[in-house]
Short mmCIF file of C-alpha atoms in Angstrom, two decimals:
data_model
loop_
_atom_site.label_atom_id
_atom_site.label_comp_id
_atom_site.label_asym_id
_atom_site.label_seq_id
_atom_site.Cartn_x
_atom_site.Cartn_y
_atom_site.Cartn_z
CA MET B 1 184.04 42.27 109.55
CA PHE B 2 182.52 45.53 108.37
CA ASP B 3 183.42 46.21 104.71
CA ALA B 4 183.69 50.00 104.19
CA HIS B 5 183.78 49.66 100.41
CA TYR B 6 180.60 47.56 100.43
CA SER B 7 179.00 50.11 102.81
CA ARG B 8 179.61 53.04 100.43
CA ARG B 9 178.17 51.15 97.46
CA THR B 10 175.11 50.16 99.49
CA PHE B 11 174.28 53.47 101.24
CA LEU B 12 174.99 55.90 98.38
CA PRO B 13 171.88 54.87 96.41
CA LEU B 14 169.83 55.08 99.62
CA THR B 15 171.02 58.63 100.17
CA VAL B 16 169.98 59.60 96.65
CA LEU B 17 166.52 58.06 97.16
CA ILE B 18 166.04 59.96 100.42
CA LEU B 19 167.00 63.27 98.77
CA LEU B 20 164.56 62.61 95.91
CA ALA B 21 161.78 61.85 98.38
CA LEU B 22 162.45 65.10 100.25
CA ALA B 23 162.37 67.04 96.97
CA ILE B 24 159.00 65.55 96.06
CA MET B 25 157.58 66.42 99.48
CA LEU B 26 158.62 70.08 99.04
CA VAL B 27 156.53 70.47 95.84
CA PRO B 28 153.22 72.26 96.82
CA PHE B 29 150.16 70.04 96.86
CA GLY B 30 148.13 70.29 93.65
CA ALA B 31 151.05 71.61 91.58
CA SER B 32 153.20 69.81 89.06
CA ALA B 33 156.94 69.59 89.36
CA ALA B 34 157.21 72.09 86.50
CA GLY B 35 156.24 74.92 88.86
CA SER B 36 152.54 75.24 87.93
CA THR B 37 150.12 77.28 90.05
CA PRO B 38 148.90 75.74 93.35
CA ALA B 39 145.32 74.48 93.33
CA ASN B 40 144.08 77.19 95.73
CA ARG B 41 145.31 79.95 93.39
CA PRO B 42 143.79 80.62 89.92
CA SER B 43 145.95 79.81 86.96
CA PRO B 44 146.75 82.83 84.77
CA HIS B 45 145.12 80.90 81.92
CA ALA B 46 142.05 79.75 83.87
CA ILE B 47 138.57 80.88 82.72
CA THR B 48 136.90 82.74 85.57
CA ALA B 49 133.08 82.66 85.67
CA LEU B 50 131.61 86.13 85.14
CA PRO B 51 129.33 87.40 87.93
CA LYS B 52 125.65 87.55 87.09
CA PRO B 53 124.42 91.13 86.53
CA ALA B 54 122.56 92.56 89.50
CA VAL B 55 118.88 93.21 88.88
CA GLY B 56 117.11 95.94 90.80
CA THR B 57 114.01 98.11 90.84
CA ILE B 58 113.74 101.89 90.77
CA MET B 59 110.42 103.56 91.54
CA LEU B 60 109.91 107.08 90.21
CA THR B 61 107.21 109.46 91.39
CA PRO B 62 105.96 111.82 88.66
CA THR B 63 106.85 115.50 88.71
CA ASP B 64 103.41 116.33 87.29
CA THR B 65 100.11 114.70 86.33
CA GLY B 66 97.03 116.17 84.71
CA LYS B 67 94.28 116.01 82.11
CA TYR B 68 92.93 117.85 79.06
CA THR B 69 89.35 118.07 77.83
CA ASN B 70 88.44 117.69 74.17
CA LYS B 71 88.00 121.50 74.23
CA GLY B 72 91.68 121.91 75.10
CA PHE B 73 91.20 123.02 78.71
CA HIS B 74 93.87 122.27 81.33
CA ASN B 75 94.23 123.58 84.88
CA ALA B 76 97.92 123.43 85.82
CA THR B 77 97.19 123.35 89.56
CA ASN B 78 94.98 120.26 89.31
CA LEU B 79 96.86 116.95 89.52
CA ASN B 80 93.76 114.89 88.68
CA TYR B 81 94.43 112.51 85.76
CA LEU B 82 90.88 111.49 84.84
CA VAL B 83 90.62 109.84 81.41
CA GLY B 84 87.62 108.91 79.25
CA ASP B 85 84.13 110.39 79.21
CA CYS B 86 82.59 112.07 82.23
CA ASN B 87 79.04 113.41 82.17
CA LEU B 88 78.81 114.10 85.89
CA LEU B 89 78.13 117.61 87.17
CA ASN B 90 81.58 117.86 88.77
CA CYS B 91 83.33 117.03 85.48
CA TYR B 92 83.94 120.67 84.62
CA PRO B 93 84.52 122.23 82.12
CA PRO B 94 82.28 121.29 80.45
CA PRO B 95 80.03 118.41 81.45
CA ASN B 96 79.87 115.62 78.86
CA ALA B 97 83.54 116.16 78.03
CA HIS B 98 86.10 113.62 76.95
CA TYR B 99 89.41 113.65 78.82
CA ARG B 100 92.95 112.58 78.01
CA ASN B 101 95.62 112.52 80.68
CA PHE B 102 99.39 112.81 81.03
CA PHE B 103 102.23 111.84 83.36
CA VAL B 104 105.67 113.51 83.57
CA PHE B 105 108.72 111.74 85.02
CA ASP B 106 112.29 112.96 85.56
CA LEU B 107 115.01 110.44 84.58
CA GLY B 108 117.80 112.66 85.89
CA GLY B 109 119.87 110.72 88.40
CA VAL B 110 118.71 107.29 87.23
CA VAL B 111 121.72 104.98 86.74
CA GLY B 112 121.73 101.51 85.19
CA THR B 113 120.53 99.71 82.10
CA ILE B 114 116.74 99.88 82.03
CA THR B 115 115.29 96.55 80.91
CA GLY B 116 111.61 97.02 81.71
CA ALA B 117 109.05 99.57 82.90
CA THR B 118 105.53 99.57 84.31
CA LEU B 119 103.23 102.49 85.10
CA VAL B 120 101.10 101.98 88.22
CA ALA B 121 98.40 104.58 88.89
CA ALA B 122 95.90 104.82 91.73
CA ASP B 123 92.31 104.54 90.50
CA PRO B 124 89.99 105.59 93.36
CA PHE B 125 86.79 105.64 91.27
CA ASP B 126 86.13 104.22 87.83
CA ASN B 127 83.43 103.15 85.44
CA PRO B 128 85.48 101.44 82.74
CA PRO B 129 83.85 100.26 79.53
CA SER B 130 85.29 97.41 77.48
CA ALA B 131 87.70 99.81 75.81
CA PRO B 132 91.49 99.87 76.13
CA TYR B 133 93.45 102.46 78.04
CA THR B 134 96.59 103.30 76.07
CA LEU B 135 99.80 105.23 76.78
CA TYR B 136 101.29 107.29 73.94
CA ALA B 137 104.41 109.23 73.02
CA VAL B 138 103.88 113.01 73.14
CA GLN B 139 105.45 115.43 70.66
CA SER B 140 104.55 118.70 72.43
CA SER B 141 107.11 120.18 74.81
CA ILE B 142 106.66 119.23 78.44
CA ALA B 143 106.48 122.87 79.54
CA TYR B 144 103.66 123.45 77.03
CA VAL B 145 101.74 120.38 78.23
CA GLU B 146 102.07 121.40 81.89
CA ALA B 147 100.98 125.02 81.44
CA ASP B 148 97.47 126.42 81.95
CA GLN B 149 95.63 126.11 78.65
CA ARG B 150 92.38 127.24 77.05
CA GLY B 151 91.45 125.93 73.63
CA ALA B 152 94.67 123.88 73.25
CA THR B 153 92.98 121.13 71.25
CA ASN B 154 96.33 120.38 69.60
CA ILE B 155 97.68 119.15 72.94
CA TYR B 156 94.52 117.13 73.58
CA HIS B 157 95.00 115.37 70.24
CA ASP B 158 98.74 114.93 70.85
CA LEU B 159 98.10 113.06 74.11
CA GLY B 160 96.41 110.24 72.18
CA ALA B 161 98.04 110.15 68.76
CA GLY B 162 101.71 109.19 69.08
CA THR B 163 103.61 105.92 69.20
CA VAL B 164 101.88 103.42 71.48
CA TYR B 165 103.91 102.70 74.63
CA GLY B 166 101.51 100.27 76.29
CA SER B 167 97.84 99.31 76.48
CA ILE B 168 95.48 97.43 78.81
CA ILE B 169 91.83 96.55 79.17
CA PRO B 170 91.20 98.24 82.53
CA ALA B 171 90.29 96.21 85.58
CA ASP B 172 87.22 97.34 87.52
CA ASN B 173 87.25 98.35 91.20
CA THR B 174 90.84 97.26 91.86
CA GLY B 175 92.05 100.55 93.33
CA SER B 176 94.83 100.92 90.75
CA GLN B 177 95.69 100.23 87.13
CA THR B 178 98.96 98.63 86.00
CA ILE B 179 100.23 99.29 82.47
CA PRO B 180 103.37 97.42 81.31
CA LEU B 181 105.35 99.43 78.77
CA ASN B 182 106.33 97.82 75.49
CA GLY B 183 109.70 97.99 73.74
CA TYR B 184 108.98 101.44 72.31
CA GLY B 185 108.15 102.76 75.74
CA VAL B 186 111.26 101.26 77.34
CA ALA B 187 113.43 102.64 74.52
CA ALA B 188 111.98 106.13 75.06
CA ILE B 189 112.74 105.92 78.78
CA ARG B 190 116.30 104.83 77.99
CA ARG B 191 116.75 107.86 75.75
CA ALA B 192 115.49 110.13 78.51
CA GLU B 193 117.86 108.45 80.97
CA ALA B 194 120.82 108.89 78.60
CA ALA B 195 119.98 112.59 78.27
CA GLN B 196 119.16 112.83 82.01
CA GLN B 197 115.92 114.61 81.19
CA GLN B 198 112.16 114.36 81.64
CA ILE B 199 109.69 112.25 79.69
CA VAL B 200 105.92 112.68 79.29
CA PHE B 201 103.33 109.98 78.55
CA GLY B 202 99.90 110.77 77.15
CA GLY B 203 96.90 108.57 77.90
CA ASP B 204 93.55 107.97 76.24
CA MET B 205 90.53 105.69 76.53
CA PRO B 206 88.27 106.07 73.46
CA THR B 207 84.86 106.13 75.10
CA PRO B 208 81.99 107.92 73.32
CA ILE B 209 80.92 111.27 74.75
CA GLY B 210 77.86 110.70 76.90
CA SER B 211 78.79 107.14 77.84
CA ASN B 212 80.26 108.11 81.22
CA GLY B 213 83.02 105.52 80.84
CA TYR B 214 86.13 106.71 82.66
CA LEU B 215 89.16 105.80 84.76
CA PHE B 216 91.01 107.54 87.59
CA GLY B 217 88.08 109.47 89.04
CA GLY B 218 89.05 111.20 92.27
CA SER B 219 92.77 110.84 91.47
CA GLY B 220 95.52 113.38 91.96
CA SER B 221 95.39 113.93 95.71
CA SER B 222 99.17 113.38 95.70
CA LEU B 223 101.90 112.80 93.13
CA THR B 224 102.70 109.58 94.98
CA ASP B 225 99.43 108.15 93.62
CA VAL B 226 101.45 107.23 90.51
CA GLN B 227 104.71 105.29 90.18
CA LEU B 228 106.91 104.42 87.21
CA VAL B 229 108.53 101.12 88.18
CA LEU B 230 111.82 100.52 86.35
CA THR B 231 113.71 97.23 86.19
CA VAL B 232 117.45 97.92 85.90
CA ARG B 233 120.70 96.01 85.84
#
């Protein structure tokens, strides 16, 4: 005979076990019973990996290029950036002159942290000696450097007397010269970027007058012959 009292004592614990099992099944997978965050959702205390900074390249074309003779002559309409000694008849004025050059770049509109810089300049014709070509800081105002000049030997000296921004032993017959800028050069570019203004680099190659050792002959047909390549993040 069926014993109702025995049935209640037997099935009550089974009912409790079933309810406990259902409760456990309702807890989201990957979470503890204390209500912790599901595994597919970040914990408020989890450490999230920071994204790596993006690295990019910005290429700037100069706003002006040019050269000065050791007599302080500069033609503002001539973009040629010959440097060194030139004793050819078309190296006027005068023949047997020594030249220093310059490059002007506008940092207005550049955004990002500049981490490196390289100047790349077309070099159609050259006769480089075993002498370095060096980029320098320039103290003269950019407007003064860019203007037509006669007898401005102070600018000629300024283009090769400041803080060194980079230096190379020129390669021969490569079609271009590449000058990596050092920390001083990069810092100067950063300052120009922060002020959103222009920067000018002077250049010199100390070849003796009469040696006919030069770089960048036939240059300056277009401002795009020169690029300032910036690495930014």
